[in-house]
Tab-separated table of C-alpha atoms and ligand atoms in Angstrom:
chain	number	residue	atom	x	y	z
E	29	MET	CA	42.155	15.891	22.946
E	30	THR	CA	39.157	15.773	25.256
E	31	ASP	CA	37.118	12.688	25.977
E	32	ASP	CA	34.359	14.153	23.911
E	33	GLN	CA	36.538	14.227	20.819
E	34	ASN	CA	37.347	10.567	21.330
E	35	ALA	CA	33.722	9.572	21.674
E	36	PHE	CA	32.400	6.963	19.274
E	37	ARG	CA	30.241	8.671	16.700
E	38	PRO	CA	28.041	6.341	14.756
E	39	GLU	CA	27.216	7.365	11.231
E	40	ALA	CA	23.603	8.549	11.186
E	41	ARG	CA	21.945	6.127	8.782
E	42	VAL	CA	18.729	4.232	8.377
E	43	PRO	CA	18.909	0.412	8.114
E	44	ARG	CA	18.634	-1.009	4.611
E	45	GLY	CA	15.058	-1.503	3.496
E	46	PHE	CA	13.674	0.861	6.154
E	47	ALA	CA	12.589	4.370	5.301
E	48	ASP	CA	12.054	7.687	7.011
E	49	LYS	CA	8.814	9.188	5.784
E	50	ARG	CA	8.162	12.894	5.842
E	51	ALA	CA	4.925	14.800	5.900
E	52	SER	CA	3.904	14.574	2.257
E	53	THR	CA	4.387	10.786	2.180
E	54	LEU	CA	2.610	10.322	5.479
E	55	ARG	CA	-0.282	12.480	4.367
E	56	ALA	CA	-0.605	10.574	1.105
E	57	GLU	CA	-0.549	7.239	2.955
E	58	ARG	CA	-3.011	8.401	5.569
E	59	ARG	CA	-5.411	9.550	2.887
E	60	ILE	CA	-5.236	6.154	1.214
E	61	LEU	CA	-5.776	4.290	4.477
E	62	GLU	CA	-8.766	6.441	5.354
E	63	ALA	CA	-10.316	6.092	1.903
E	64	VAL	CA	-9.809	2.331	1.684
E	65	SER	CA	-10.935	1.721	5.285
E	66	LYS	CA	-14.124	3.622	4.553
E	67	VAL	CA	-14.800	1.394	1.549
E	68	TYR	CA	-14.178	-1.749	3.621
E	69	GLU	CA	-16.475	-0.504	6.395
E	70	SER	CA	-19.197	0.313	3.913
E	71	TRP	CA	-19.171	-3.326	2.813
E	72	GLY	CA	-19.678	-4.451	6.394
E	73	PHE	CA	-16.104	-5.387	7.285
E	74	GLU	CA	-15.128	-4.677	10.893
E	75	PRO	CA	-11.694	-3.407	11.914
E	76	LEU	CA	-9.323	-5.725	13.751
E	77	ASP	CA	-5.888	-5.035	15.164
E	78	THR	CA	-3.488	-7.715	16.357
E	79	GLY	CA	0.011	-7.266	17.793
E	80	ALA	CA	3.139	-6.800	15.716
E	81	PHE	CA	4.634	-10.054	17.050
E	82	GLU	CA	3.296	-13.571	16.653
E	83	TYR	CA	4.852	-16.780	17.913
E	84	ALA	CA	6.968	-18.035	15.054
E	85	ASP	CA	5.025	-21.288	14.876
E	86	ALA	CA	1.873	-19.288	14.140
E	87	LEU	CA	3.559	-18.016	10.986
E	88	GLY	CA	4.591	-21.602	10.363
E	89	LYS	CA	5.032	-22.972	6.918
E	90	PHE	CA	4.035	-19.649	5.475
E	91	LEU	CA	7.502	-18.471	6.231
E	92	PRO	CA	9.553	-18.345	3.057
E	93	ASP	CA	10.819	-21.864	2.229
E	94	SER	CA	12.846	-22.466	5.353
E	95	ASP	CA	12.660	-23.876	8.831
E	96	ARG	CA	15.072	-21.342	10.245
E	97	PRO	CA	12.920	-19.033	12.373
E	98	ASN	CA	14.908	-15.962	11.359
E	99	GLU	CA	14.724	-16.532	7.637
E	100	GLY	CA	12.352	-14.164	5.889
E	101	VAL	CA	11.079	-12.674	9.140
E	102	PHE	CA	12.552	-10.730	12.032
E	103	ALA	CA	12.495	-13.151	14.918
E	104	LEU	CA	13.797	-13.251	18.459
E	105	GLN	CA	13.757	-15.768	21.243
E	106	ASP	CA	11.730	-14.647	24.235
E	107	ASP	CA	13.002	-15.218	27.781
E	108	ASP	CA	10.766	-18.289	28.002
E	109	GLU	CA	12.674	-19.642	24.997
E	110	GLN	CA	9.720	-19.298	22.648
E	111	TRP	CA	10.476	-17.803	19.243
E	112	MET	CA	8.445	-14.774	18.306
E	113	ALA	CA	8.532	-13.023	14.956
E	114	LEU	CA	7.315	-9.722	13.592
E	115	ARG	CA	4.329	-10.399	11.334
E	116	TYR	CA	5.226	-10.395	7.655
E	117	ASP	CA	1.634	-9.959	6.519
E	118	LEU	CA	-1.804	-9.469	8.079
E	119	THR	CA	-3.233	-12.790	6.943
E	120	ALA	CA	-1.261	-15.150	9.174
E	121	PRO	CA	-2.256	-13.168	12.306
E	122	LEU	CA	-5.884	-13.283	11.118
E	123	ALA	CA	-5.712	-17.058	10.771
E	124	ARG	CA	-4.300	-17.312	14.313
E	125	PHE	CA	-6.973	-14.965	15.652
E	126	ALA	CA	-9.777	-16.788	13.851
E	127	ALA	CA	-8.558	-20.163	15.138
E	128	GLN	CA	-8.281	-18.836	18.689
E	129	ASN	CA	-11.723	-17.211	18.719
E	130	TRP	CA	-13.658	-19.311	16.229
E	131	GLU	CA	-16.409	-20.352	18.621
E	132	THR	CA	-17.422	-16.825	19.494
E	133	LEU	CA	-17.024	-15.111	16.119
E	134	PRO	CA	-19.946	-14.275	13.863
E	135	LYS	CA	-19.500	-16.522	10.822
E	136	PRO	CA	-18.579	-15.720	8.132
E	137	PHE	CA	-16.176	-13.350	9.881
E	138	ARG	CA	-15.498	-10.217	7.861
E	139	ARG	CA	-12.629	-8.056	9.025
E	140	TYR	CA	-10.283	-5.458	7.653
E	141	ALA	CA	-6.893	-4.560	9.063
E	142	VAL	CA	-4.354	-1.837	8.521
E	143	GLY	CA	-0.831	-2.157	9.778
E	144	THR	CA	2.892	-2.323	9.383
E	145	VAL	CA	4.457	-5.621	8.334
E	146	TRP	CA	8.126	-6.609	8.266
E	147	ARG	CA	9.983	-8.871	5.876
E	148	ASN	CA	13.602	-9.804	6.383
E	149	GLU	CA	14.424	-9.988	2.723
E	150	LYS	CA	16.702	-8.266	0.289
E	151	PRO	CA	15.464	-4.731	-0.261
E	152	GLY	CA	15.271	-3.173	-3.724
E	153	PRO	CA	13.410	-0.443	-5.570
E	154	GLY	CA	9.856	-0.372	-4.186
E	155	ARG	CA	10.730	-3.358	-1.994
E	156	TYR	CA	11.068	-2.521	1.666
E	157	ARG	CA	11.682	-4.524	4.796
E	158	GLU	CA	8.987	-2.528	6.581
E	159	PHE	CA	5.798	-1.403	4.888
E	160	ILE	CA	2.094	-0.901	5.457
E	161	GLN	CA	-0.614	-3.214	4.232
E	162	CYS	CA	-4.350	-2.739	4.199
E	163	ASP	CA	-6.310	-6.003	4.037
E	164	ALA	CA	-9.869	-7.248	3.931
E	165	ASP	CA	-10.746	-10.920	4.371
E	166	THR	CA	-13.832	-13.075	4.692
E	167	VAL	CA	-13.238	-16.158	6.834
E	168	GLY	CA	-15.789	-18.953	6.773
E	169	SER	CA	-17.337	-18.649	3.327
E	170	ALA	CA	-16.504	-21.015	0.485
E	171	ARG	CA	-18.793	-19.214	-1.954
E	172	PRO	CA	-17.145	-17.769	-5.062
E	173	GLU	CA	-19.339	-14.734	-4.398
E	174	ALA	CA	-17.151	-14.042	-1.362
E	175	ASP	CA	-14.189	-13.851	-3.755
E	176	ALA	CA	-16.144	-11.639	-6.148
E	177	GLU	CA	-16.983	-9.293	-3.307
E	178	ILE	CA	-13.333	-9.012	-2.280
E	179	ILE	CA	-12.385	-8.251	-5.901
E	180	ALA	CA	-15.116	-5.632	-6.262
E	181	MET	CA	-14.093	-4.056	-2.980
E	182	ALA	CA	-10.453	-3.922	-4.032
E	183	SER	CA	-11.568	-2.184	-7.199
E	184	ALA	CA	-13.654	0.311	-5.213
E	185	GLY	CA	-10.678	0.799	-2.877
E	186	LEU	CA	-8.371	1.716	-5.746
E	187	GLU	CA	-10.838	4.272	-6.976
E	188	ALA	CA	-11.506	5.714	-3.523
E	189	ALA	CA	-7.770	6.050	-3.008
E	190	GLY	CA	-7.664	8.296	-6.054
E	191	LEU	CA	-6.632	6.065	-8.958
E	192	PRO	CA	-8.736	7.110	-11.927
E	193	LYS	CA	-10.870	4.454	-13.640
E	194	GLY	CA	-8.756	2.618	-16.183
E	195	ALA	CA	-5.506	3.303	-14.327
E	196	ALA	CA	-5.475	-0.138	-12.731
E	197	VAL	CA	-7.016	-3.527	-13.333
E	198	LEU	CA	-7.713	-6.537	-11.147
E	199	LYS	CA	-6.460	-9.689	-12.771
E	200	ILE	CA	-8.088	-12.886	-11.653
E	201	ASN	CA	-6.964	-16.486	-12.016
E	202	ASN	CA	-7.759	-19.777	-10.328
E	203	ARG	CA	-5.176	-22.216	-8.999
E	204	LYS	CA	-7.506	-25.077	-9.821
E	205	LEU	CA	-7.240	-24.454	-13.560
E	206	LEU	CA	-3.517	-25.053	-13.883
E	207	ASN	CA	-3.668	-27.862	-11.311
E	208	GLY	CA	-6.358	-29.551	-13.395
E	209	LEU	CA	-4.397	-29.068	-16.569
E	210	LEU	CA	-1.238	-30.512	-15.024
E	211	THR	CA	-3.044	-33.483	-13.502
E	212	GLY	CA	-4.553	-34.132	-16.948
E	213	ALA	CA	-1.042	-34.041	-18.416
E	214	GLY	CA	0.174	-36.550	-15.834
E	215	VAL	CA	2.150	-34.062	-13.736
E	216	VAL	CA	1.374	-34.959	-10.139
E	217	ALA	CA	4.561	-34.333	-8.143
E	218	GLU	CA	4.197	-31.157	-6.028
E	219	GLY	CA	7.773	-30.110	-6.779
E	220	GLN	CA	7.179	-30.251	-10.498
E	221	LYS	CA	3.913	-28.339	-10.189
E	222	LEU	CA	5.748	-25.621	-8.259
E	223	GLY	CA	8.377	-25.530	-11.002
E	224	VAL	CA	5.612	-24.913	-13.555
E	225	LEU	CA	4.115	-22.114	-11.456
E	226	ARG	CA	7.540	-20.516	-11.038
E	227	ALA	CA	8.088	-20.661	-14.802
E	228	VAL	CA	4.673	-19.124	-15.554
E	229	ASP	CA	5.367	-16.398	-13.001
E	230	LYS	CA	8.295	-15.233	-15.147
E	231	LEU	CA	6.162	-14.624	-18.262
E	232	ASP	CA	6.325	-10.835	-17.811
E	233	ARG	CA	10.085	-10.823	-17.621
E	234	LEU	CA	11.138	-13.614	-19.986
E	235	GLY	CA	8.376	-13.799	-22.571
E	236	ILE	CA	6.914	-16.961	-24.044
E	237	ASP	CA	10.195	-18.471	-25.229
E	238	GLY	CA	11.840	-18.006	-21.859
E	239	VAL	CA	8.887	-19.651	-20.114
E	240	ARG	CA	8.888	-22.493	-22.678
E	241	ALA	CA	12.531	-23.195	-21.794
E	242	LEU	CA	11.781	-23.139	-18.065
E	243	LEU	CA	8.831	-25.494	-18.496
E	244	GLY	CA	11.152	-27.937	-20.242
E	245	GLU	CA	14.820	-28.602	-19.543
E	246	GLY	CA	15.804	-25.183	-18.303
E	247	ARG	CA	17.300	-21.913	-19.376
E	248	LYS	CA	20.622	-20.117	-19.483
E	249	ASP	CA	20.378	-16.380	-18.799
E	250	GLU	CA	22.597	-13.597	-20.206
E	251	SER	CA	25.151	-14.087	-17.459
E	252	GLY	CA	25.453	-17.749	-18.419
E	253	ALA	CA	23.784	-19.005	-15.225
E	254	PHE	CA	21.565	-22.013	-15.789
E	255	THR	CA	18.110	-22.369	-14.212
E	256	LYS	CA	16.838	-25.911	-14.157
E	257	GLY	CA	13.400	-26.275	-15.745
E	258	ALA	CA	10.246	-28.064	-14.589
E	259	GLY	CA	10.995	-30.974	-16.926
E	260	LEU	CA	7.639	-31.109	-18.761
E	261	ASN	CA	7.491	-32.918	-22.078
E	262	ALA	CA	6.864	-30.765	-25.160
E	263	LYS	CA	3.155	-31.524	-25.364
E	264	ALA	CA	2.493	-30.654	-21.728
E	265	ALA	CA	4.634	-27.525	-22.025
E	266	GLU	CA	2.665	-26.350	-25.083
E	267	SER	CA	-0.657	-26.880	-23.319
E	268	VAL	CA	0.593	-24.785	-20.365
E	269	LEU	CA	1.687	-22.057	-22.797
E	270	ALA	CA	-1.696	-22.130	-24.570
E	271	PHE	CA	-3.316	-21.854	-21.145
E	272	VAL	CA	-1.349	-18.808	-19.957
E	273	GLN	CA	-2.050	-16.994	-23.227
E	274	ALA	CA	-5.787	-17.628	-23.183
E	275	GLY	CA	-6.720	-14.458	-21.323
E	276	SER	CA	-7.939	-11.456	-23.267
E	277	GLY	CA	-11.185	-9.687	-23.997
E	278	ARG	CA	-14.342	-10.134	-21.975
E	279	ARG	CA	-14.319	-12.427	-18.955
E	280	SER	CA	-16.805	-14.802	-20.555
E	281	GLU	CA	-14.665	-15.053	-23.686
E	282	THR	CA	-11.618	-15.972	-21.637
E	283	LEU	CA	-13.650	-18.636	-19.849
E	284	ASN	CA	-14.703	-20.155	-23.174
E	285	ARG	CA	-11.125	-20.247	-24.395
E	286	LEU	CA	-9.937	-21.736	-21.111
E	287	ALA	CA	-12.575	-24.450	-21.294
E	288	GLY	CA	-11.061	-25.434	-24.650
E	289	VAL	CA	-7.540	-25.633	-23.200
E	290	ILE	CA	-8.069	-27.319	-19.847
E	291	GLY	CA	-11.511	-28.884	-20.245
E	292	GLY	CA	-11.916	-32.370	-18.958
E	293	SER	CA	-10.212	-32.576	-15.584
E	294	GLU	CA	-12.446	-32.464	-12.542
E	295	GLU	CA	-10.368	-29.825	-10.751
E	296	GLY	CA	-10.097	-27.681	-13.875
E	297	ASP	CA	-13.854	-27.782	-14.384
E	298	ALA	CA	-14.422	-26.855	-10.751
E	299	GLY	CA	-12.085	-23.889	-11.236
E	300	LEU	CA	-13.962	-22.766	-14.340
E	301	GLU	CA	-17.262	-23.032	-12.537
E	302	GLU	CA	-15.957	-20.851	-9.701
E	303	LEU	CA	-14.753	-18.233	-12.168
E	304	ALA	CA	-18.131	-18.256	-13.929
E	305	LYS	CA	-19.829	-17.581	-10.579
E	306	ILE	CA	-17.333	-14.814	-9.829
E	307	ASP	CA	-18.087	-13.291	-13.231
E	308	ALA	CA	-21.838	-13.368	-12.601
E	309	ALA	CA	-21.408	-11.770	-9.161
E	310	LEU	CA	-19.054	-9.097	-10.535
E	311	LYS	CA	-21.708	-8.200	-13.107
E	312	GLY	CA	-24.247	-7.815	-10.332
E	313	LEU	CA	-21.795	-5.681	-8.377
E	314	GLY	CA	-21.318	-3.376	-11.360
E	315	ILE	CA	-17.670	-4.211	-11.996
E	316	ALA	CA	-16.930	-3.462	-15.637
E	317	GLU	CA	-14.986	-5.806	-17.913
E	318	ASP	CA	-11.989	-3.491	-17.924
E	319	GLN	CA	-11.909	-3.205	-14.124
E	320	ALA	CA	-11.520	-6.938	-13.560
E	321	THR	CA	-10.305	-9.475	-16.102
E	322	PHE	CA	-9.505	-13.179	-16.091
E	323	ASP	CA	-5.818	-13.705	-16.675
E	324	PRO	CA	-4.457	-17.259	-16.468
E	325	SER	CA	-0.862	-16.011	-16.287
E	326	VAL	CA	-1.325	-14.618	-12.771
E	327	VAL	CA	0.612	-16.602	-10.180
E	328	ARG	CA	0.702	-15.589	-6.552
E	329	GLY	CA	1.970	-16.942	-3.233
E	330	LEU	CA	3.135	-20.261	-4.587
E	331	GLU	CA	2.251	-22.513	-1.683
E	332	TYR	CA	-0.442	-20.469	-0.088
E	333	TYR	CA	-3.499	-20.095	-2.257
E	334	THR	CA	-5.948	-22.876	-2.971
E	335	GLY	CA	-8.409	-21.374	-5.474
E	336	PRO	CA	-9.024	-17.984	-7.045
E	337	VAL	CA	-6.103	-15.526	-6.904
E	338	TYR	CA	-6.182	-11.823	-7.705
E	339	GLU	CA	-3.660	-9.141	-8.411
E	340	ALA	CA	-4.081	-5.380	-8.831
E	341	GLU	CA	-1.884	-4.099	-11.593
E	342	LEU	CA	-1.169	-0.555	-12.621
E	343	LEU	CA	-1.917	0.166	-16.278
E	344	MET	CA	-0.980	3.768	-16.651
E	345	GLU	CA	2.335	5.090	-17.832
E	346	THR	CA	4.640	5.655	-14.867
E	347	GLY	CA	7.838	6.513	-16.666
E	348	ALA	CA	10.959	4.637	-15.753
E	349	GLU	CA	9.566	3.474	-12.446
E	350	ARG	CA	8.015	0.020	-12.255
E	351	PHE	CA	5.787	-0.756	-9.346
E	352	GLY	CA	5.070	-4.419	-9.532
E	353	SER	CA	1.710	-5.277	-8.078
E	354	ILE	CA	-0.021	-2.704	-5.911
E	355	GLY	CA	-2.114	-5.352	-4.249
E	356	GLY	CA	-2.995	-8.980	-4.334
E	357	GLY	CA	-4.885	-11.766	-2.692
E	358	GLY	CA	-6.816	-14.920	-3.128
E	359	ARG	CA	-8.514	-17.870	-1.502
E	360	TYR	CA	-6.590	-19.757	1.157
E	361	ASP	CA	-8.618	-22.565	2.635
E	362	ASP	CA	-5.906	-24.146	4.774
E	363	LEU	CA	-4.551	-21.380	6.995
E	364	VAL	CA	-6.897	-21.805	9.951
E	365	ALA	CA	-6.668	-25.590	9.677
E	366	ARG	CA	-3.020	-25.344	10.766
E	367	PHE	CA	-4.269	-24.546	14.260
E	368	THR	CA	-7.570	-26.382	14.519
E	369	GLY	CA	-7.223	-29.257	12.093
E	370	GLU	CA	-10.486	-28.109	10.581
E	371	SER	CA	-10.405	-26.566	7.145
E	372	VAL	CA	-11.965	-23.110	7.101
E	373	PRO	CA	-12.540	-21.458	3.734
E	374	ALA	CA	-11.208	-17.914	3.560
E	375	THR	CA	-10.473	-15.278	0.974
E	376	GLY	CA	-8.901	-11.842	1.103
E	377	PHE	CA	-7.004	-9.025	-0.505
E	378	SER	CA	-4.080	-6.875	0.553
E	379	PHE	CA	-3.073	-3.419	-0.653
E	380	GLY	CA	0.561	-2.421	-0.387
E	381	VAL	CA	0.003	1.114	0.841
E	382	SER	CA	3.425	2.558	0.028
E	383	ARG	CA	3.244	1.188	-3.511
E	384	LEU	CA	-0.240	2.555	-3.926
E	385	ALA	CA	0.976	5.952	-2.687
E	386	ALA	CA	3.906	5.859	-5.122
E	387	ALA	CA	1.536	4.869	-7.932
E	388	LEU	CA	-0.815	7.736	-7.127
E	389	LYS	CA	2.086	10.117	-7.181
E	390	ALA	CA	3.142	8.805	-10.586
E	391	ALA	CA	-0.479	9.267	-11.736
E	392	GLY	CA	-0.233	12.927	-10.826
E	393	GLN	CA	-2.565	12.409	-7.875
E	394	GLY	CA	0.176	13.086	-5.358
E	395	ILE	CA	0.206	16.798	-6.166
E	396	GLY	CA	-1.705	18.812	-3.631
E	397	THR	CA	-0.622	16.376	-0.980
E	398	GLU	CA	2.515	18.477	-0.706
E	399	ALA	CA	2.840	19.231	2.952
E	400	ARG	CA	1.133	22.555	3.480
E	401	GLY	CA	2.609	24.429	6.398
E	402	PRO	CA	0.937	26.463	9.126
E	403	VAL	CA	0.548	30.226	9.150
E	404	VAL	CA	3.729	31.508	10.776
E	405	VAL	CA	3.526	34.314	13.324
E	406	ILE	CA	6.793	36.242	13.203
E	407	ALA	CA	8.506	36.675	16.579
E	408	PHE	CA	10.109	40.126	16.772
E	409	ASP	CA	10.428	40.818	20.393
E	410	GLN	CA	10.966	38.545	23.363
E	411	ALA	CA	8.701	40.765	25.458
E	412	ARG	CA	5.778	40.307	23.049
E	413	MET	CA	5.706	36.518	22.898
E	414	ALA	CA	2.344	36.410	24.665
E	415	ASP	CA	0.839	38.615	21.931
E	416	TYR	CA	2.203	36.326	19.231
E	417	PHE	CA	0.788	33.284	20.969
E	418	GLY	CA	-2.529	35.097	21.175
E	419	VAL	CA	-2.549	35.527	17.415
E	420	ALA	CA	-1.644	31.878	16.789
E	421	ALA	CA	-4.341	30.703	19.203
E	422	GLU	CA	-6.930	32.878	17.493
E	423	LEU	CA	-6.071	31.367	14.103
E	424	ARG	CA	-6.112	27.825	15.470
E	425	ASN	CA	-9.467	28.416	17.120
E	426	ALA	CA	-10.740	29.434	13.698
E	427	GLY	CA	-9.497	26.103	12.337
E	428	ILE	CA	-6.378	27.505	10.660
E	429	PRO	CA	-3.094	25.749	11.516
E	430	ALA	CA	-0.705	28.315	12.977
E	431	GLU	CA	2.509	28.530	14.937
E	432	VAL	CA	4.781	31.156	16.442
E	433	TYR	CA	8.378	31.078	15.195
E	434	LEU	CA	10.432	29.679	18.055
E	435	GLY	CA	13.955	29.947	16.689
E	436	SER	CA	16.329	32.772	17.439
E	437	SER	CA	16.896	34.271	13.996
E	438	GLY	CA	15.980	37.668	12.628
E	439	MET	CA	13.118	38.770	10.439
E	440	LYS	CA	14.613	37.729	7.112
E	441	ALA	CA	15.427	34.223	8.269
E	442	GLN	CA	11.961	33.916	9.764
E	443	MET	CA	10.357	34.764	6.438
E	444	LYS	CA	12.578	32.209	4.784
E	445	TYR	CA	11.531	29.628	7.374
E	446	ALA	CA	7.857	30.357	6.702
E	447	ASP	CA	8.482	29.912	3.003
E	448	ARG	CA	10.265	26.583	3.502
E	449	ARG	CA	7.356	25.367	5.584
E	450	LEU	CA	5.063	26.242	2.659
E	451	ALA	CA	3.151	28.556	4.974
E	452	PRO	CA	0.260	30.260	3.191
E	453	ALA	CA	0.894	33.463	5.122
E	454	ALA	CA	3.098	35.149	7.685
E	455	VAL	CA	1.628	37.390	10.366
E	456	ILE	CA	3.645	40.369	11.492
E	457	LEU	CA	2.816	42.081	14.742
E	458	GLY	CA	5.381	44.805	15.381
E	459	GLU	CA	5.292	47.665	17.886
E	460	ASP	CA	3.610	49.942	15.328
E	461	GLU	CA	0.861	47.445	14.657
E	462	ILE	CA	0.270	46.775	18.334
E	463	ALA	CA	0.049	50.490	19.053
E	464	ALA	CA	-2.386	51.016	16.161
E	465	GLY	CA	-4.488	47.911	16.849
E	466	THR	CA	-3.589	46.463	13.478
E	467	VAL	CA	-1.760	43.464	12.112
E	468	THR	CA	0.235	42.904	8.905
E	469	VAL	CA	-0.416	39.794	6.853
E	470	LYS	CA	1.955	38.712	4.119
E	471	ASP	CA	0.545	36.431	1.425
E	472	LEU	CA	3.317	33.883	0.847
E	473	ASP	CA	1.316	31.808	-1.635
E	474	LEU	CA	1.154	34.831	-3.874
E	475	GLY	CA	4.867	35.410	-3.484
E	476	ARG	CA	5.548	31.806	-4.488
E	477	GLU	CA	3.221	31.992	-7.466
E	478	LEU	CA	4.823	35.193	-8.683
E	479	ALA	CA	8.283	33.739	-8.180
E	480	ALA	CA	7.306	30.640	-10.166
E	481	GLY	CA	5.951	32.879	-12.953
E	482	MET	CA	2.536	31.275	-12.516
E	483	THR	CA	0.621	34.536	-12.849
E	484	ASP	CA	0.974	37.676	-14.871
E	485	ASN	CA	-2.605	38.710	-14.404
E	486	ALA	CA	-2.204	42.311	-13.281
E	487	ALA	CA	-5.856	42.762	-12.299
E	488	TRP	CA	-5.804	39.668	-10.117
E	489	ARG	CA	-2.581	40.824	-8.536
E	490	ALA	CA	-4.024	44.238	-7.819
E	491	GLU	CA	-6.951	42.639	-6.016
E	492	ARG	CA	-4.658	40.507	-3.957
E	493	PRO	CA	-2.070	42.563	-2.210
E	494	GLY	CA	1.086	40.709	-1.252
E	495	GLN	CA	1.134	42.436	2.075
E	496	GLN	CA	-1.640	44.229	3.899
E	497	THR	CA	-1.982	45.971	7.199
E	498	ILE	CA	-5.497	45.516	8.503
E	499	PRO	CA	-7.455	46.030	11.710
E	500	ARG	CA	-6.536	43.330	14.220
E	501	GLY	CA	-10.131	42.088	14.232
E	502	ASP	CA	-9.985	41.279	10.514
E	503	LEU	CA	-7.052	38.874	10.824
E	504	VAL	CA	-8.942	35.598	10.519
E	505	ALA	CA	-10.958	36.814	7.551
E	506	ALA	CA	-7.839	38.047	5.761
E	507	VAL	CA	-5.973	34.762	6.269
E	508	ARG	CA	-9.052	32.831	5.150
E	509	ARG	CA	-9.117	34.861	1.945
E	510	ILE	CA	-5.497	33.995	1.296
E	511	ILE	CA	-5.976	30.286	1.956
E	512	GLY	CA	-9.193	30.172	-0.068
E	513	GLU	CA	-7.623	31.902	-3.018
E	514	GLY	CA	-4.485	29.870	-2.768
E	515	GLN	CA	-6.289	26.574	-3.282
K	7	AMP	P1	1.806	-10.093	-0.475
K	7	AMP	O1	1.474	-10.047	0.992
K	7	AMP	O2	3.206	-10.566	-0.743
K	7	AMP	O3	0.762	-10.820	-1.270
K	7	AMP	O4	1.804	-8.586	-0.994
K	7	AMP	C1	0.655	-7.801	-1.043
K	7	AMP	C2	1.048	-6.402	-1.477
K	7	AMP	O5	1.964	-5.838	-0.547
K	7	AMP	C3	1.805	-6.367	-2.809
K	7	AMP	O6	0.920	-6.279	-3.877
K	7	AMP	C4	2.622	-5.085	-2.686
K	7	AMP	O7	1.850	-3.970	-3.035
K	7	AMP	C5	2.924	-5.020	-1.212
K	7	AMP	N1	4.289	-5.505	-0.927
K	7	AMP	C6	4.721	-6.787	-0.852
K	7	AMP	N2	6.020	-6.857	-0.548
K	7	AMP	C7	6.446	-5.576	-0.409
K	7	AMP	C8	7.710	-4.968	-0.065
K	7	AMP	N3	8.786	-5.701	0.214
K	7	AMP	N4	7.769	-3.617	-0.034
K	7	AMP	C9	6.673	-2.867	-0.288
K	7	AMP	N5	5.470	-3.362	-0.595
K	7	AMP	C10	5.346	-4.702	-0.658
């Protein structure tokens, strides 16, 4: 046995929750990022990029319920002993940046950001440990109109990304409503309030009866495991249930119903007033009733948001796959205060780009993003490589992606390669062609369509020869015809 045979050979594998992305995924994501960024820019938001790492204390209490720096995030101790962590969203870095540069920033500060975030949590379907977010936030405005603008922009972003109208909805709630209701019912302990929010958050999964149990004593699931409830008395629990079910129909109708359920408490009234202002602004911004609705069952970021919260939910049929939310956000007035001690009102929204890409694919919008390959110039003869490169350069100069085959296989394998690359055409430049000043172009799109039985139109086929030998000078025009017809 040689040393080489003894060598340690790791199994080639990608860490759990991380994904390799190939061309079609990357293209779909890039298209989304470009479309959404354009929307954000058109609303006057400027791009901002911050580093992947932050000092762990900058992420602070917004780490998932724990004081262990490595819990929920990927953290490491620097050689100066300071803990740094990979950002788990784009909001915490914004708060740090805003605090650090507050004096010199135009206020309100409107920025958008696109970037990878990392979460050290248990991966699952549609739940990664590394994914891309695309955020827009307004820092330094307490006006509900700032929230309305973020909601309208998120709606425009979904549409620009390619989700047809009616395929998704923005659901809006306000933390102040439930807080007001609970205060009115005598629930003041933060822990109990969190228990109520956690129970409401499970409405989708457990239904009304399940939530009722969790608002009260608790609930045993199918496996027999018991989840302790929030411990509300029956009256308080029923008022919470009436509250979460109050959302349907027009936004103004929901507001009227909500006023009946929570009316009275100061905080609840303030929340209703904010939602009424958001509604008025959304009307002005042309956001239809079915694009953005008030839904009191929406719970997000339990300890994070202080006022309005929003969630983008997919409405269309996506088969067996469930996506969860494709984006979310809300008002967080305390993030900057962590650094400066001064409360700075802020509001923002975040798209999960991979989920949005998956949703678009499920909506049938992913088709056409299939990675289209370059025109492949067949390499026959080592001595003629320069000619082949000449052909590829000519096509590229005409704006047509092209490459020369650089493997060492024969003609048949080269054609197969071109097909696997989804090349629209292969260019053949043999000795005969070179001598005659011609070139042969093979229409691979046509071949694929015929193979897939997509055409039996004889006349069309006659007009579009599968293979043609043409004067060398006509190459670009011939390939253009193939690409044009293939689309
Ligand atoms: P959050 O920052 O938790 O409010 O999430 C904002 C958006 O990011 C969500 O609506 C999802 O679309 C996306 N997202 C959150 N967590 C994950 C994850 N683990 N994997 C993929 N996308 C995620």
